mmCIF file of C-alpha atoms in Angstrom:
data_model
loop_
_atom_site.group_PDB
_atom_site.id
_atom_site.type_symbol
_atom_site.label_atom_id
_atom_site.label_comp_id
_atom_site.label_asym_id
_atom_site.label_seq_id
_atom_site.Cartn_x
_atom_site.Cartn_y
_atom_site.Cartn_z
ATOM 1 C CA UNK A 418 -29.588 -19.953 13.796
ATOM 2 C CA UNK A 419 -26.233 -21.635 13.602
ATOM 3 C CA UNK A 420 -24.587 -21.482 10.121
ATOM 4 C CA UNK A 421 -21.266 -20.353 8.656
ATOM 5 C CA UNK A 422 -20.952 -16.353 6.946
ATOM 6 C CA UNK A 423 -19.162 -13.289 7.971
ATOM 7 C CA UNK A 424 -20.390 -10.572 8.904
ATOM 8 C CA UNK A 425 -19.669 -8.220 5.599
ATOM 9 C CA UNK A 426 -22.698 -10.260 4.183
ATOM 10 C CA UNK A 427 -24.708 -10.046 7.422
ATOM 11 C CA UNK A 428 -24.199 -6.357 8.373
ATOM 12 C CA UNK A 429 -22.391 -4.377 6.158
ATOM 13 C CA UNK A 430 -21.889 -2.099 3.408
ATOM 14 C CA UNK A 431 -18.938 -1.166 1.068
ATOM 15 C CA UNK A 432 -19.369 1.807 -1.038
ATOM 16 C CA UNK A 433 -17.085 2.109 -4.220
ATOM 17 C CA UNK A 434 -17.038 4.782 -7.120
ATOM 18 C CA UNK A 435 -20.388 3.148 -8.663
ATOM 19 C CA UNK A 436 -21.407 0.030 -6.610
ATOM 20 C CA UNK A 437 -22.476 -1.109 -3.663
ATOM 21 C CA UNK A 438 -20.458 -4.719 -2.112
ATOM 22 C CA UNK A 439 -20.984 -6.802 0.499
ATOM 23 C CA UNK A 440 -16.768 -6.420 1.132
ATOM 24 C CA UNK A 441 -13.393 -5.390 -0.538
ATOM 25 C CA UNK A 442 -11.986 -8.976 -0.310
ATOM 26 C CA UNK A 443 -11.619 -10.062 -4.340
ATOM 27 C CA UNK A 444 -12.625 -6.850 -4.698
ATOM 28 C CA UNK A 445 -12.111 -7.021 -8.878
ATOM 29 C CA UNK A 446 -13.668 -10.629 -9.325
ATOM 30 C CA UNK A 447 -16.431 -9.876 -6.425
ATOM 31 C CA UNK A 448 -20.247 -12.126 -7.020
ATOM 32 C CA UNK A 449 -21.638 -10.435 -3.949
ATOM 33 C CA UNK A 450 -22.940 -6.894 -5.318
ATOM 34 C CA UNK A 451 -25.455 -5.178 -3.019
ATOM 35 C CA UNK A 452 -26.101 -2.666 -6.124
ATOM 36 C CA UNK A 453 -24.383 -2.742 -9.414
ATOM 37 C CA UNK A 454 -24.735 0.687 -10.557
ATOM 38 C CA UNK A 455 -24.929 3.329 -7.736
ATOM 39 C CA UNK A 456 -24.527 6.891 -7.561
ATOM 40 C CA UNK A 457 -25.373 7.861 -3.944
ATOM 41 C CA UNK A 458 -28.945 7.216 -4.449
ATOM 42 C CA UNK A 459 -30.692 6.219 -0.772
ATOM 43 C CA UNK A 460 -30.123 2.647 0.391
ATOM 44 C CA UNK A 461 -33.610 0.590 -0.033
ATOM 45 C CA UNK A 462 -32.874 -1.539 3.383
ATOM 46 C CA UNK A 463 -35.891 -3.954 2.147
ATOM 47 C CA UNK A 464 -33.893 -4.764 -1.438
ATOM 48 C CA UNK A 465 -30.544 -5.465 0.374
ATOM 49 C CA UNK A 466 -32.297 -7.652 2.881
ATOM 50 C CA UNK A 467 -34.109 -10.241 -0.014
ATOM 51 C CA UNK A 468 -30.372 -10.556 -1.704
ATOM 52 C CA UNK A 469 -29.293 -11.098 1.833
ATOM 53 C CA UNK A 470 -31.489 -13.916 2.292
ATOM 54 C CA UNK A 471 -30.334 -15.565 -0.523
ATOM 55 C CA UNK A 472 -26.888 -15.521 0.208
ATOM 56 C CA UNK A 473 -27.992 -16.556 3.772
ATOM 57 C CA UNK A 474 -29.819 -19.629 1.857
ATOM 58 C CA UNK A 475 -26.429 -20.510 -0.304
ATOM 59 C CA UNK A 476 -24.325 -20.365 2.550
ATOM 60 C CA UNK A 477 -26.207 -22.659 5.135
ATOM 61 C CA UNK A 478 -26.697 -24.997 1.926
ATOM 62 C CA UNK A 479 -22.680 -24.618 1.950
ATOM 63 C CA UNK A 480 -22.911 -23.065 -1.513
ATOM 64 C CA UNK A 481 -20.299 -20.326 -0.744
ATOM 65 C CA UNK A 482 -19.130 -18.155 -3.582
ATOM 66 C CA UNK A 483 -15.580 -19.138 -4.953
ATOM 67 C CA UNK A 484 -14.010 -16.022 -3.497
ATOM 68 C CA UNK A 485 -15.304 -16.762 0.046
ATOM 69 C CA UNK A 486 -14.286 -20.541 0.277
ATOM 70 C CA UNK A 487 -11.251 -20.246 3.181
ATOM 71 C CA UNK A 488 -11.831 -16.678 3.867
ATOM 72 C CA UNK A 489 -10.646 -15.620 7.237
ATOM 73 C CA UNK A 490 -13.743 -13.506 7.576
ATOM 74 C CA UNK A 491 -16.364 -16.636 7.792
ATOM 75 C CA UNK A 492 -17.664 -17.387 11.294
ATOM 76 C CA UNK A 493 -19.883 -20.282 12.517
ATOM 77 C CA UNK A 494 -22.288 -19.178 15.004
ATOM 78 C CA UNK A 495 -25.891 -17.737 16.061
ATOM 79 C CA UNK A 496 -26.265 -14.865 13.837
ATOM 80 C CA UNK A 497 -28.424 -12.051 15.078
ATOM 81 C CA UNK A 498 -30.250 -11.492 11.417
ATOM 82 C CA UNK A 499 -31.114 -7.931 12.192
ATOM 83 C CA UNK A 500 -31.559 -5.440 9.179
ATOM 84 C CA UNK A 501 -28.935 -2.869 10.831
ATOM 85 C CA UNK A 502 -25.673 -2.182 9.622
ATOM 86 C CA UNK A 503 -22.553 -2.432 12.171
ATOM 87 C CA UNK A 504 -19.939 -1.534 9.017
ATOM 88 C CA UNK A 505 -19.539 0.623 6.452
ATOM 89 C CA UNK A 506 -16.313 0.838 3.782
ATOM 90 C CA UNK A 507 -16.186 4.309 2.186
ATOM 91 C CA UNK A 508 -13.953 3.812 -0.598
ATOM 92 C CA UNK A 509 -15.607 5.629 -3.021
ATOM 93 C CA UNK A 510 -13.401 8.047 -4.408
ATOM 94 C CA UNK A 511 -9.726 7.672 -6.142
ATOM 95 C CA UNK A 512 -8.557 10.898 -6.157
ATOM 96 C CA UNK A 513 -4.634 10.889 -4.344
ATOM 97 C CA UNK A 514 -2.163 13.439 -4.153
ATOM 98 C CA UNK A 515 0.650 10.477 -3.606
ATOM 99 C CA UNK A 516 1.544 8.201 -6.186
ATOM 100 C CA UNK A 517 2.984 5.257 -4.576
ATOM 101 C CA UNK A 518 5.161 2.687 -6.738
ATOM 102 C CA UNK A 519 3.026 -0.902 -5.225
ATOM 103 C CA UNK A 520 -0.771 1.147 -5.723
ATOM 104 C CA UNK A 521 -3.223 0.167 -7.965
ATOM 105 C CA UNK A 522 -4.091 3.415 -8.990
ATOM 106 C CA UNK A 523 -0.241 4.200 -9.945
ATOM 107 C CA UNK A 524 -1.728 3.099 -13.365
ATOM 108 C CA UNK A 525 -3.858 5.553 -15.266
ATOM 109 C CA UNK A 526 -3.163 8.494 -12.428
ATOM 110 C CA UNK A 527 -4.684 10.736 -14.089
ATOM 111 C CA UNK A 528 -8.076 9.021 -15.018
ATOM 112 C CA UNK A 529 -8.368 8.152 -10.762
ATOM 113 C CA UNK A 530 -7.505 11.827 -10.230
ATOM 114 C CA UNK A 531 -9.984 13.562 -12.057
ATOM 115 C CA UNK A 532 -13.038 10.852 -11.699
ATOM 116 C CA UNK A 533 -15.705 12.191 -10.208
ATOM 117 C CA UNK A 534 -18.152 10.618 -7.101
ATOM 118 C CA UNK A 535 -21.141 11.151 -5.021
ATOM 119 C CA UNK A 536 -21.326 12.598 -1.584
ATOM 120 C CA UNK A 537 -21.582 10.075 0.763
ATOM 121 C CA UNK A 538 -22.983 12.357 3.933
ATOM 122 C CA UNK A 539 -26.802 12.164 2.375
ATOM 123 C CA UNK A 540 -26.723 8.423 2.725
ATOM 124 C CA UNK A 541 -24.826 8.399 5.698
ATOM 125 C CA UNK A 542 -27.494 11.085 6.840
ATOM 126 C CA UNK A 543 -30.421 8.428 5.655
ATOM 127 C CA UNK A 544 -29.257 5.542 6.718
ATOM 128 C CA UNK A 545 -29.008 7.316 10.457
ATOM 129 C CA UNK A 546 -32.439 8.697 10.238
ATOM 130 C CA UNK A 547 -33.907 5.415 8.988
ATOM 131 C CA UNK A 548 -32.493 3.790 12.468
ATOM 132 C CA UNK A 549 -30.357 1.042 9.892
ATOM 133 C CA UNK A 550 -26.954 1.529 12.080
ATOM 134 C CA UNK A 551 -26.186 -0.147 14.445
ATOM 135 C CA UNK A 552 -25.182 0.744 18.090
ATOM 136 C CA UNK A 553 -21.746 -0.716 17.442
ATOM 137 C CA UNK A 554 -21.071 0.650 13.928
ATOM 138 C CA UNK A 555 -17.482 0.693 12.650
ATOM 139 C CA UNK A 556 -17.168 3.089 9.771
ATOM 140 C CA UNK A 557 -13.762 2.356 7.431
ATOM 141 C CA UNK A 558 -12.668 5.243 5.068
ATOM 142 C CA UNK A 559 -10.123 4.313 2.639
ATOM 143 C CA UNK A 560 -9.736 4.294 -0.970
ATOM 144 C CA UNK A 561 -8.273 7.376 -2.465
ATOM 145 C CA UNK A 562 -6.971 10.009 -0.148
ATOM 146 C CA UNK A 563 -9.894 10.741 2.628
ATOM 147 C CA UNK A 564 -8.888 14.517 3.414
ATOM 148 C CA UNK A 565 -8.825 15.040 -0.051
ATOM 149 C CA UNK A 566 -12.149 14.531 -0.649
ATOM 150 C CA UNK A 567 -13.999 17.946 -2.081
ATOM 151 C CA UNK A 568 -16.491 20.196 -0.340
ATOM 152 C CA UNK A 569 -15.232 18.966 3.127
ATOM 153 C CA UNK A 570 -16.829 15.736 2.766
ATOM 154 C CA UNK A 571 -14.225 14.193 5.247
ATOM 155 C CA UNK A 572 -14.251 16.656 7.622
ATOM 156 C CA UNK A 573 -18.058 16.091 7.565
ATOM 157 C CA UNK A 574 -17.706 11.924 8.166
ATOM 158 C CA UNK A 575 -15.689 12.849 11.208
ATOM 159 C CA UNK A 576 -17.841 15.378 12.438
ATOM 160 C CA UNK A 577 -20.536 12.207 11.797
ATOM 161 C CA UNK A 578 -18.466 10.230 14.076
ATOM 162 C CA UNK A 579 -18.121 12.689 16.358
ATOM 163 C CA UNK A 580 -21.361 13.373 16.804
ATOM 164 C CA UNK A 581 -22.802 9.471 16.897
ATOM 165 C CA UNK A 582 -19.443 8.355 18.851
ATOM 166 C CA UNK A 583 -19.169 5.494 16.944
ATOM 167 C CA UNK A 584 -15.848 4.071 15.788
ATOM 168 C CA UNK A 585 -13.979 4.988 12.358
ATOM 169 C CA UNK A 586 -10.710 3.239 11.108
ATOM 170 C CA UNK A 587 -8.731 5.667 8.650
ATOM 171 C CA UNK A 588 -6.010 5.218 5.751
ATOM 172 C CA UNK A 589 -3.970 8.062 4.830
ATOM 173 C CA UNK A 590 -1.128 9.433 2.882
ATOM 174 C CA UNK A 591 -0.210 11.747 6.000
ATOM 175 C CA UNK A 592 0.486 14.843 3.158
ATOM 176 C CA UNK A 593 -2.484 16.855 4.295
ATOM 177 C CA UNK A 594 -3.355 17.281 8.206
ATOM 178 C CA UNK A 595 -7.278 17.119 9.489
ATOM 179 C CA UNK A 596 -7.810 18.799 12.743
ATOM 180 C CA UNK A 597 -11.282 16.834 13.090
ATOM 181 C CA UNK A 598 -9.745 13.616 12.546
ATOM 182 C CA UNK A 599 -7.226 14.964 15.448
ATOM 183 C CA UNK A 600 -10.184 15.262 17.286
ATOM 184 C CA UNK A 601 -11.824 11.779 16.843
ATOM 185 C CA UNK A 602 -7.881 9.974 17.850
ATOM 186 C CA UNK A 603 -8.371 12.662 20.963
ATOM 187 C CA UNK A 604 -11.991 11.685 21.827
ATOM 188 C CA UNK A 605 -11.028 7.649 21.470
ATOM 189 C CA UNK A 606 -13.232 7.165 18.465
ATOM 190 C CA UNK A 607 -10.470 6.802 15.449
ATOM 191 C CA UNK A 608 -7.350 4.735 14.604
ATOM 192 C CA UNK A 609 -5.758 6.035 11.812
ATOM 193 C CA UNK A 610 -2.751 4.356 9.966
ATOM 194 C CA UNK A 611 -0.237 6.348 7.791
ATOM 195 C CA UNK A 612 2.234 4.466 5.236
ATOM 196 C CA UNK A 613 5.454 6.282 4.994
ATOM 197 C CA UNK A 614 7.583 3.223 4.135
ATOM 198 C CA UNK A 615 10.889 5.416 4.840
ATOM 199 C CA UNK A 616 12.634 7.794 7.263
ATOM 200 C CA UNK A 617 14.223 9.616 4.485
ATOM 201 C CA UNK A 618 13.487 12.297 1.921
ATOM 202 C CA UNK A 619 15.550 10.094 -0.800
ATOM 203 C CA UNK A 620 13.489 6.765 -0.202
ATOM 204 C CA UNK A 621 10.544 8.425 0.373
ATOM 205 C CA UNK A 622 10.595 9.807 -2.841
ATOM 206 C CA UNK A 623 11.637 6.982 -4.457
ATOM 207 C CA UNK A 624 8.728 5.011 -3.299
ATOM 208 C CA UNK A 625 5.819 7.431 -3.047
ATOM 209 C CA UNK A 626 6.770 9.999 -6.090
ATOM 210 C CA UNK A 627 5.735 12.795 -4.879
ATOM 211 C CA UNK A 628 7.929 15.522 -2.518
ATOM 212 C CA UNK A 629 5.810 15.567 1.088
ATOM 213 C CA UNK A 630 8.540 13.643 3.369
ATOM 214 C CA UNK A 631 8.749 16.927 5.722
ATOM 215 C CA UNK A 632 5.191 17.358 5.316
ATOM 216 C CA UNK A 633 4.042 13.939 6.060
ATOM 217 C CA UNK A 634 6.286 13.702 9.176
ATOM 218 C CA UNK A 635 5.417 17.152 10.722
ATOM 219 C CA UNK A 636 1.753 15.597 10.551
ATOM 220 C CA UNK A 637 2.396 12.342 11.967
ATOM 221 C CA UNK A 638 3.929 14.115 15.009
ATOM 222 C CA UNK A 639 0.799 16.416 15.224
ATOM 223 C CA UNK A 640 -1.548 13.259 14.983
ATOM 224 C CA UNK A 641 0.803 11.326 17.819
ATOM 225 C CA UNK A 642 0.355 14.526 20.024
ATOM 226 C CA UNK A 643 -3.446 14.094 19.578
ATOM 227 C CA UNK A 644 -3.837 10.511 20.083
ATOM 228 C CA UNK A 645 -4.785 8.158 22.773
ATOM 229 C CA UNK A 646 -2.842 5.170 22.074
ATOM 230 C CA UNK A 647 -4.030 3.142 25.302
ATOM 231 C CA UNK A 648 -6.704 1.319 23.202
ATOM 232 C CA UNK A 649 -7.260 0.470 19.842
ATOM 233 C CA UNK A 650 -9.055 3.650 19.104
ATOM 234 C CA UNK A 651 -7.318 6.664 19.556
ATOM 235 C CA UNK A 652 -4.414 4.787 18.084
ATOM 236 C CA UNK A 653 -1.722 6.511 15.448
ATOM 237 C CA UNK A 654 -0.071 3.930 13.528
ATOM 238 C CA UNK A 655 2.768 4.625 11.080
ATOM 239 C CA UNK A 656 2.903 1.373 8.177
ATOM 240 C CA UNK A 657 6.361 0.610 7.056
ATOM 241 C CA UNK A 658 5.508 -1.289 3.855
ATOM 242 C CA UNK A 659 8.607 -3.209 2.747
ATOM 243 C CA UNK A 660 9.771 -2.633 -0.962
ATOM 244 C CA UNK A 661 12.753 -4.744 -1.912
ATOM 245 C CA UNK A 662 15.519 -2.483 -3.031
ATOM 246 C CA UNK A 663 14.248 -0.012 -2.199
ATOM 247 C CA UNK A 664 13.652 -0.019 1.785
ATOM 248 C CA UNK A 665 14.387 -3.180 2.421
ATOM 249 C CA UNK A 666 18.047 -2.834 4.369
ATOM 250 C CA UNK A 667 18.822 -2.251 7.983
ATOM 251 C CA UNK A 668 19.820 1.116 7.399
ATOM 252 C CA UNK A 669 16.635 2.515 5.589
ATOM 253 C CA UNK A 670 14.253 0.838 8.625
ATOM 254 C CA UNK A 671 16.779 2.454 11.196
ATOM 255 C CA UNK A 672 16.447 5.677 9.366
ATOM 256 C CA UNK A 673 12.689 5.036 9.797
ATOM 257 C CA UNK A 674 12.946 4.329 13.732
ATOM 258 C CA UNK A 675 14.599 7.748 14.098
ATOM 259 C CA UNK A 676 11.838 9.363 12.530
ATOM 260 C CA UNK A 677 9.211 7.519 14.501
ATOM 261 C CA UNK A 678 11.179 8.784 17.710
ATOM 262 C CA UNK A 679 10.904 12.037 16.800
ATOM 263 C CA UNK A 680 7.608 12.338 16.051
ATOM 264 C CA UNK A 681 6.762 10.264 19.076
ATOM 265 C CA UNK A 682 5.359 7.352 17.398
ATOM 266 C CA UNK A 683 4.081 3.886 19.671
ATOM 267 C CA UNK A 684 2.396 2.073 16.943
ATOM 268 C CA UNK A 685 3.813 0.691 13.604
ATOM 269 C CA UNK A 686 2.442 -1.593 11.243
ATOM 270 C CA UNK A 687 4.976 -3.930 9.031
ATOM 271 C CA UNK A 688 3.772 -5.167 5.458
ATOM 272 C CA UNK A 689 5.091 -6.004 2.133
ATOM 273 C CA UNK A 690 4.893 -5.265 -1.136
ATOM 274 C CA UNK A 691 1.978 -6.826 -2.781
ATOM 275 C CA UNK A 692 3.697 -7.875 -6.126
ATOM 276 C CA UNK A 693 7.093 -8.590 -4.761
ATOM 277 C CA UNK A 694 5.199 -11.000 -2.035
ATOM 278 C CA UNK A 695 3.439 -12.918 -5.244
ATOM 279 C CA UNK A 696 6.265 -13.581 -7.113
ATOM 280 C CA UNK A 697 8.670 -14.516 -4.051
ATOM 281 C CA UNK A 698 5.983 -16.695 -1.789
ATOM 282 C CA UNK A 699 6.317 -20.070 -2.837
ATOM 283 C CA UNK A 700 10.536 -19.542 -3.594
ATOM 284 C CA UNK A 701 13.082 -19.016 -0.618
ATOM 285 C CA UNK A 702 12.894 -15.541 0.625
ATOM 286 C CA UNK A 703 16.180 -14.285 0.119
ATOM 287 C CA UNK A 704 18.243 -13.886 3.289
ATOM 288 C CA UNK A 705 18.179 -9.689 3.336
ATOM 289 C CA UNK A 706 14.477 -9.563 3.850
ATOM 290 C CA UNK A 707 14.611 -12.231 6.805
ATOM 291 C CA UNK A 708 17.587 -10.201 8.298
ATOM 292 C CA UNK A 709 15.756 -7.136 8.087
ATOM 293 C CA UNK A 710 12.717 -8.792 9.705
ATOM 294 C CA UNK A 711 15.424 -9.928 12.414
ATOM 295 C CA UNK A 712 16.249 -6.221 12.758
ATOM 296 C CA UNK A 713 12.839 -5.016 13.172
ATOM 297 C CA UNK A 714 12.217 -7.226 15.561
ATOM 298 C CA UNK A 715 14.935 -6.088 18.106
ATOM 299 C CA UNK A 716 12.583 -2.932 18.292
ATOM 300 C CA UNK A 717 9.694 -4.482 20.333
ATOM 301 C CA UNK A 718 10.354 -3.312 23.426
ATOM 302 C CA UNK A 719 10.441 0.115 22.504
ATOM 303 C CA UNK A 720 7.418 0.321 19.827
ATOM 304 C CA UNK A 721 4.323 -1.807 19.319
ATOM 305 C CA UNK A 722 5.034 -3.313 16.202
ATOM 306 C CA UNK A 723 2.329 -5.825 14.045
ATOM 307 C CA UNK A 724 3.157 -7.445 11.226
ATOM 308 C CA UNK A 725 -0.181 -7.243 8.861
ATOM 309 C CA UNK A 726 -1.278 -8.513 5.264
ATOM 310 C CA UNK A 727 1.595 -10.526 4.242
ATOM 311 C CA UNK A 728 4.003 -9.140 6.654
ATOM 312 C CA UNK A 729 2.454 -11.451 8.962
ATOM 313 C CA UNK A 730 3.535 -14.704 6.812
ATOM 314 C CA UNK A 731 7.032 -13.268 6.733
ATOM 315 C CA UNK A 732 7.634 -13.020 10.067
ATOM 316 C CA UNK A 733 6.627 -16.417 10.339
ATOM 317 C CA UNK A 734 9.147 -17.508 8.199
ATOM 318 C CA UNK A 735 12.006 -15.594 9.590
ATOM 319 C CA UNK A 736 11.089 -16.732 13.077
ATOM 320 C CA UNK A 737 11.270 -20.208 11.720
ATOM 321 C CA UNK A 738 14.345 -19.798 10.345
ATOM 322 C CA UNK A 739 16.016 -18.382 13.830
#
């Protein structure tokens, strides 16, 4: 049957500290919970299917929740309506040794770094044993810093990916090196994004507010050497979040490029700090930022540079002013 809905409602589980949701967009105001009080129990696929059918009917009748209206994830097509999950987002832990100036978790950092969570592996294994994971399964690991998960939990997730030969996306600070993650890269099963935002120790410590500049770039190089970057999976990408007044000069970006060359980086993502963008998106973008975007694009022949999140809109604005 053809109707408009998203894969997240049809086939996804989004694990947080104490809930299971259908997606992470509109995270703080979502109406689309699978389970509201969750602490690592086995997933009841029948109950989720009952709730999914209620949401399907809402969408088929045009009664979309407010957060879903105009969402870029909505698709109109013939949906298979099978019970298997093809997307698992793991964001159940909040501990991270980084302290990024733009991160939501920078507030009440001690609380976020000490909150206990469940181990996701019994949940993954149960889903696998019940044949509830699709052949084209994708696992996305975000939330806190995955390489700091206790009891080798992240290594177990990565080994699960290697054994099942499914795909995984990982977002990391790069402070710690995971040998198993490097194996996933080398096997072409994982794409890794490390947000470093800087090419000098001074800028790194202003934005990240920790002293791991050397460790991160050393680990970026090790991951780059393990990567098989010709496809999407196997790719190691370094992210540069533009933080106005801290790394928004051409010199700051050139310092970043020099580190990318040393670390054999091939892929770069450009984003814009969320709060700054929300304050300026409806006004004129400062000429300094427009000049930075044009400077960044000069390196397109040397690197694969991808604007992402609000960076996409920023690049479009800058290109119109060319």
